[in-house]
Amino acid sequence: MDSLIVLKNGRVLDPAAGRDEIADLWIEDGRIIVPDSRPIAEQNCIDVSGFWVVPGLIDMHVHLREPGEEYKETIATGTAAAAAGGFTAVACMPNTKPVNDGSAVTRLIKEKSTSASAHVYPVGAISKNSDGVELAEYGEMKAHGVAAVSDDGLPVMSAQLMRRALEYAHSHGLPVITHAEDAALSKNGCMHEGVVSTRLGLPGIPAAAEAVMVCRDIALAALTGAHLHIAHVSTAASIAHLRQAKREGVPVSAETAPHYFTLTDEAVADYDTNAKMNPPLRSEADRLEIRRALSDGTLDVIATDHAPHSVLEKECEFELAANGIIGLESAVSLGLALVRDKVINETRLIELMSVNPARILGVPGGSLAAGKQADVTVIDPHHHFILTEDTLVSKSANSPFLHQPLTGRAVLTICAGRITHMLLQSMKG
Amino acid sequence: MTEPSIFIHKHILGIKELSPQDIHHIITTARSFREISNRPIKKVPTLRGKTVVNLFLEPSTRTRLSFEIAAKRMSADTFNLSGSSSSTRKGETLIDTARNIQAMNPDVIIMRHGRSGAPHLLGRYVDCSIINAGDGAHEHPSQALLDAMTILDHKQSLAGLKIAIVGDIAHSRVAHSNIFSFTKLGAQVCLAGPATFMPADITSLGAHVCTSVGEAVTGADVVMALRIQIERQHDPLIPSLREYAVHYGINRALLKLAKPDVLVMHPGPINRGVEMNPDVADGPWSVILDQVTNGVAVRMALLYLVLGGDKSA
Ligand SMILES: [Zn+2]
């Protein structure tokens, strides 16, 4: 059978099954199967000894820019970048043009995704046109494939609308992903408010702009009993609220992005617009607290907030530059740095990047059990590489991690049994 | 010049990047140029054949005039390019402008821009020297240099002086550059104003934040008031100019708390009766007009030094 793939001698890491052993992983007809005694041809084998074989990584926060801004990224290029970064699935935020606030855009994304290099789970808008006024049609969007709702990029400033969104989404079994930011507090701000913003004379965004909204939304999740997921947590104050909420049993989950546990506001240096995103890079104390929260379970997910922009949006005055950086192709390396730094172990990293996002979104994945769809990532934790404008698969290159040595990379990505990225050779050429 | 120190900066983007030696060197150079402005023929051929572009993308009359006079007194050819950085004219970006100016091969660009860091961005696209004439709330180095020069006209040294700066520190590039300059030269900088005017972690720059104007002014050698930007009042930073004048305006009674030989400074233009009473601005302590005179000399020195004056002289 030609569709058979045998990953030989890898370190199979399947946190959902409590499995961590050197073994072969068999894939056939797009599914993981129990190895059997049949003779296997060499061309069906891939030697992955020395590498980790893990459930396909899932990035629950990306911006694919299609429809509307295809010059930055498309579903095809964005999922190819995902595959190159080791991801087998992505959830794409609704701030496209037009906004994904109804079945028309959801359907378009799903259709374009049939030929993509990763599973695509659209996130629908919380409000029509993400205007923060009227609820979007969650039932309709869910029927066409949205996995969650969010007005990401824009905070829902009306607490009443947020309450209704949580209630209504709960009825449809969808989590609400909040972009927690008080727009009045962050107004005009373009970086973290602190010593660096003062030194650079740039208007700041205080950490409290995030924390007050995290607080509000936790209160609303407690009120409604609905599943709240907090996107891109960047501050220690938010972590404190989150920790307390989890202790009290509020149905809340949360993610952070690799840049928040890797960089601080110092990365803005001399007005580097590739260090500009929203929420902004925070202080060293915030960064350390994010790392702690990844290890103690307060944070559930590492998601990249992959936000492609062209030079048109980035080569300009810092205050005028667009927010956001690409993240799909550097995430594994930055996540592995946490393991190397002994902040978390390998199992926890896979929970954060695969098991938990699958559970939160209610989508397949996060498991290597026999019978499951074969979404598998092979990671070489020692692979050294440098990302450049030319080697990136993404259409955009707005990253603060270019031109510097990175360690650890996905060397093979298999999505539903299909190889979507490979830096290895099969055993017979 | 006989100074042993050699000026190596191609650009003057901020005081932050200058050493105390650099600052003294600029002031010494400026002093030697100051007398040119008192001659009947106020012109020296030093920068003949050099092209200076005044790129002012934010309204300014005083600073632009000061730089233009400075360049003309050094016999440089000056060209003015002004516009608004807030309204992007027909989509022309700063980078387009930079490339166009670069094509004309100037020697210096003097830049005023409403956004912090704009001169740093410009510097990535042009080969010539850049002098920052004010960028957003970041820096205004020539103003800080002329302020230090003015103080040094009256005091032996800045070391150990108490300098009070009163007003909207957060939105003031003058305050930022002066905090860098005064602290580098050894002065104690005391800031006063409502907390709405204080930037985050300002003490990390070496300044001390006072709880009242009285505390800042008491025993001060220099009192500097900043201009209240009336156009900013849509952002609720203070309830009214009237209330600001009562609590934070510099008046004679307040000045009695300072040293008898206190210097009163203001970067101009003054809102008389708001941040400073007229009798204070025009009183014997005031060195506000000296600041203007020194402004031209400092800008002559900056043009001379970034164009490698030391090496050719
Ligand atoms: Zn967001």
XYZ file of N, CA and C in Angstrom, chain B residues 133-245:
339
model
N 15.713 68.393 14.555
C 15.222 69.687 15.049
C 13.921 69.501 15.826
N 13.746 68.295 16.352
C 12.549 68.015 17.140
C 11.761 66.885 16.522
N 11.636 65.753 17.233
C 10.826 64.637 16.729
C 9.839 64.194 17.804
N 8.580 64.401 17.515
C 7.520 63.984 18.432
C 7.798 64.424 19.843
N 7.615 63.509 20.781
C 7.895 63.806 22.184
C 9.258 63.248 22.573
N 10.108 63.009 21.572
C 11.378 62.329 21.830
C 12.489 63.305 22.224
N 13.079 64.004 21.240
C 14.213 64.867 21.568
C 14.216 66.140 20.728
N 14.862 67.137 21.249
C 15.086 68.403 20.551
C 16.483 68.854 20.978
N 17.500 68.159 20.442
C 18.848 68.343 20.997
C 19.389 69.764 20.899
N 19.128 70.467 19.795
C 19.727 71.810 19.685
C 19.160 72.737 20.755
N 17.905 72.520 21.126
C 17.310 73.341 22.191
C 18.012 73.066 23.527
N 18.254 71.793 23.812
C 18.910 71.459 25.074
C 20.339 72.005 25.104
N 20.995 71.985 23.952
C 22.373 72.494 23.901
C 22.406 74.002 24.116
N 21.439 74.700 23.522
C 21.434 76.155 23.723
C 21.025 76.485 25.160
N 20.210 75.643 25.756
C 19.847 75.860 27.159
C 21.068 75.675 28.062
N 21.825 74.615 27.828
C 23.028 74.380 28.636
C 24.032 75.511 28.423
N 24.158 75.962 27.184
C 25.081 77.060 26.879
C 24.663 78.326 27.624
N 23.368 78.591 27.653
C 22.862 79.793 28.320
C 23.138 79.726 29.822
N 22.924 78.555 30.405
C 23.212 78.417 31.840
C 24.704 78.621 32.085
N 25.528 78.050 31.221
C 26.984 78.158 31.403
C 27.509 79.574 31.155
N 26.692 80.416 30.518
C 27.070 81.831 30.406
C 27.009 82.519 31.773
N 26.213 81.921 32.666
C 26.006 82.551 33.970
C 26.585 81.759 35.131
N 26.804 80.483 34.943
C 27.300 79.636 36.035
C 28.593 78.959 35.569
N 29.449 78.724 36.530
C 30.730 78.083 36.237
C 30.547 76.711 35.586
N 29.580 75.998 36.116
C 29.428 74.600 35.717
C 27.998 74.192 36.042
N 27.555 73.121 35.433
C 26.228 72.619 35.793
C 26.293 71.647 36.971
N 27.488 71.181 37.263
C 27.629 70.181 38.316
C 27.103 70.736 39.636
N 26.199 69.997 40.241
C 25.665 70.395 41.532
C 24.530 71.404 41.481
N 24.212 71.931 40.312
C 23.091 72.880 40.239
C 21.771 72.144 40.419
N 20.807 72.864 40.980
C 19.444 72.327 41.042
C 18.640 73.015 39.945
N 18.132 72.231 39.035
C 17.386 72.785 37.907
C 15.952 72.261 37.966
N 15.007 73.198 38.092
C 13.593 72.805 38.130
C 13.006 72.922 36.733
N 12.324 71.887 36.306
C 11.594 71.939 35.032
C 10.121 71.707 35.362
N 9.290 72.671 34.971
C 7.887 72.639 35.376
C 7.001 72.573 34.140
N 6.069 71.636 34.141
C 5.107 71.602 33.046
C 4.840 70.203 32.524
N 4.473 70.152 31.231
C 4.060 68.901 30.600
C 5.297 68.140 30.125
N 5.893 67.416 31.053
C 7.125 66.681 30.761
C 6.842 65.580 29.731
N 5.699 64.917 29.872
C 5.407 63.740 29.056
C 5.386 64.059 27.564
N 4.872 65.213 27.211
C 4.730 65.515 25.791
C 5.806 66.469 25.298
N 6.841 66.683 26.107
C 7.842 67.689 25.749
C 9.181 67.090 25.368
N 9.528 67.218 24.087
C 10.858 66.780 23.644
C 11.941 67.669 24.245
N 11.595 68.932 24.517
C 12.568 69.837 25.138
C 12.925 69.306 26.528
N 11.897 68.909 27.265
C 12.150 68.374 28.605
C 13.009 67.113 28.524
N 12.683 66.226 27.587
C 13.447 64.984 27.471
C 14.930 65.273 27.202
N 15.185 66.123 26.195
C 16.587 66.413 25.857
C 17.286 67.115 27.007
N 16.571 68.014 27.683
C 17.193 68.724 28.794
C 17.481 67.804 29.974
N 16.601 66.862 30.221
C 16.866 65.918 31.316
C 18.154 65.140 31.010
N 18.287 64.673 29.758
C 19.514 63.957 29.383
C 20.742 64.865 29.541
N 20.623 66.072 29.023
C 21.776 66.974 29.010
C 22.160 67.414 30.426
N 21.191 67.886 31.188
C 21.495 68.404 32.530
C 22.058 67.309 33.429
N 21.475 66.109 33.348
C 21.982 65.042 34.220
C 23.380 64.601 33.768
N 23.611 64.583 32.446
C 24.962 64.233 31.973
C 25.996 65.243 32.456
N 25.575 66.501 32.586
C 26.511 67.539 33.009
C 26.552 67.683 34.534
N 25.857 66.799 35.234
C 26.004 66.740 36.687
C 24.992 67.533 37.496
N 23.987 68.102 36.849
C 22.981 68.857 37.600
C 21.940 67.915 38.189
N 21.258 68.427 39.211
C 20.130 67.690 39.775
C 18.869 68.248 39.124
N 18.122 67.401 38.433
C 16.933 67.866 37.721
C 15.696 67.518 38.530
N 14.916 68.559 38.871
C 13.696 68.354 39.647
C 12.498 68.723 38.795
N 11.609 67.763 38.619
C 10.452 67.973 37.752
C 9.228 68.271 38.598
N 8.377 69.151 38.090
C 7.119 69.413 38.776
C 6.018 69.605 37.753
N 4.823 69.229 38.173
C 3.653 69.325 37.312
C 2.666 68.294 37.788
N 1.424 68.370 37.341
C 0.467 67.338 37.738
C 0.907 65.970 37.202
N 0.496 64.907 37.864
C 0.917 63.558 37.462
C 0.485 63.243 36.033
N -0.559 63.913 35.556
C -0.996 63.679 34.169
C 0.053 64.138 33.170
N 0.992 64.942 33.623
C 2.054 65.452 32.746
C 3.362 64.674 32.900
N 3.376 63.652 33.748
C 4.630 62.928 33.996
C 4.653 61.621 33.208
N 5.698 61.404 32.425
C 5.789 60.131 31.708
C 6.111 58.975 32.661
N 5.836 57.766 32.202
C 6.089 56.578 33.019
C 7.578 56.458 33.343
N 7.879 56.098 34.542
C 9.266 55.794 34.951
C 10.259 56.895 34.587
N 9.846 58.133 34.693
C 10.725 59.241 34.297
C 11.960 59.291 35.192
N 11.835 58.790 36.401
C 12.996 58.829 37.299
C 14.134 57.946 36.774
N 13.779 56.987 35.904
C 14.828 56.129 35.336
C 15.793 56.938 34.473
N 15.383 58.127 34.049
C 16.290 58.969 33.264
C 17.176 59.813 34.180
N 17.020 59.656 35.470
C 17.890 60.365 36.406
C 17.278 61.627 36.981
N 16.029 61.903 36.636
C 15.373 63.097 37.169
C 14.630 62.748 38.451
N 14.389 63.779 39.247
C 13.656 63.610 40.489
C 12.279 64.247 40.300
N 11.219 63.580 40.743
C 9.877 64.145 40.583
C 9.423 64.733 41.912
N 9.083 66.031 41.902
C 8.663 66.721 43.118
C 7.149 66.662 43.256
N 6.698 66.774 44.503
C 5.254 66.717 44.723
C 4.588 68.068 44.497
N 5.385 69.135 44.496
C 4.798 70.455 44.239
C 5.797 71.320 43.501
N 5.295 72.402 42.897
C 6.202 73.330 42.228
C 7.111 73.977 43.266
N 6.521 74.284 44.432
C 7.305 74.904 45.494
C 8.527 74.074 45.828
N 8.332 72.765 45.957
C 9.456 71.890 46.281
C 10.521 71.937 45.183
N 10.062 71.957 43.934
C 11.016 71.962 42.819
C 11.793 73.274 42.766
N 11.103 74.367 43.050
C 11.721 75.694 42.886
C 12.602 76.055 44.081
N 12.279 75.512 45.250
C 13.032 75.871 46.452
C 14.523 75.572 46.285
N 15.333 76.626 46.428
C 16.783 76.470 46.321
C 17.271 76.233 44.915
N 16.405 76.437 43.908
C 16.806 76.134 42.529
C 17.742 77.200 41.980
N 18.699 76.760 41.157
C 19.597 77.670 40.447
C 18.991 78.086 39.119
N 18.161 77.204 38.577
C 17.516 77.464 37.289
C 16.069 76.994 37.394
N 15.153 77.824 36.886
C 13.749 77.408 36.802
C 13.329 77.503 35.343
N 12.925 76.368 34.801
C 12.488 76.348 33.405
C 11.017 75.959 33.360
N 10.217 76.792 32.720
C 8.809 76.447 32.534
C 8.609 75.999 31.097
N 7.782 74.980 30.911
C 7.509 74.481 29.559
C 6.194 75.064 29.059
N 6.112 75.163 27.755
C 4.896 75.688 27.154
C 3.766 74.671 27.302
N 2.617 75.168 27.787
C 1.425 74.315 27.811
C 0.862 74.279 26.405
N 0.697 73.069 25.899
C 0.184 72.960 24.538
C -1.329 72.947 24.589
N -1.866 74.098 24.265
C -3.313 74.281 24.390
C -4.066 73.306 23.498
N -3.460 73.009 22.338
C -4.147 72.123 21.394
C -4.294 70.700 21.928
N -3.600 70.367 23.000
C -3.683 69.029 23.565
C -4.848 68.860 24.532
N -5.597 69.928 24.729
C -6.553 69.876 25.820
C -7.762 68.977 25.586
N -7.893 68.406 24.376
C -8.978 67.430 24.176
C -8.706 66.166 24.978
N -7.432 65.908 25.224
C -7.057 64.784 26.079
C -7.102 65.343 27.506
N -7.925 64.798 28.355
C -8.117 65.462 29.649
C -6.906 65.329 30.574
N -5.920 66.183 30.368
C -4.729 66.149 31.209
C -4.828 67.142 32.360
N -5.445 68.281 32.097
C -5.702 69.266 33.157
C -7.104 69.825 32.931
N -7.770 70.245 34.012
C -9.153 70.722 33.849
C -9.249 72.059 33.119
N -8.318 72.963 33.365
C -8.383 74.260 32.684
C -7.036 74.945 32.787
N -6.792 75.876 31.872
C -5.552 76.655 31.925
C -5.536 77.528 33.170
N -6.727 78.001 33.549
C -6.824 78.863 34.722
C -6.328 78.116 35.956
N -6.834 76.891 36.123
C -6.406 76.115 37.283
C -4.916 75.769 37.200
N -4.438 75.488 36.004
C -3.016 75.190 35.850
C -2.173 76.382 36.283
N -2.597 77.586 35.822
C -1.835 78.804 36.142
C -1.751 79.005 37.653
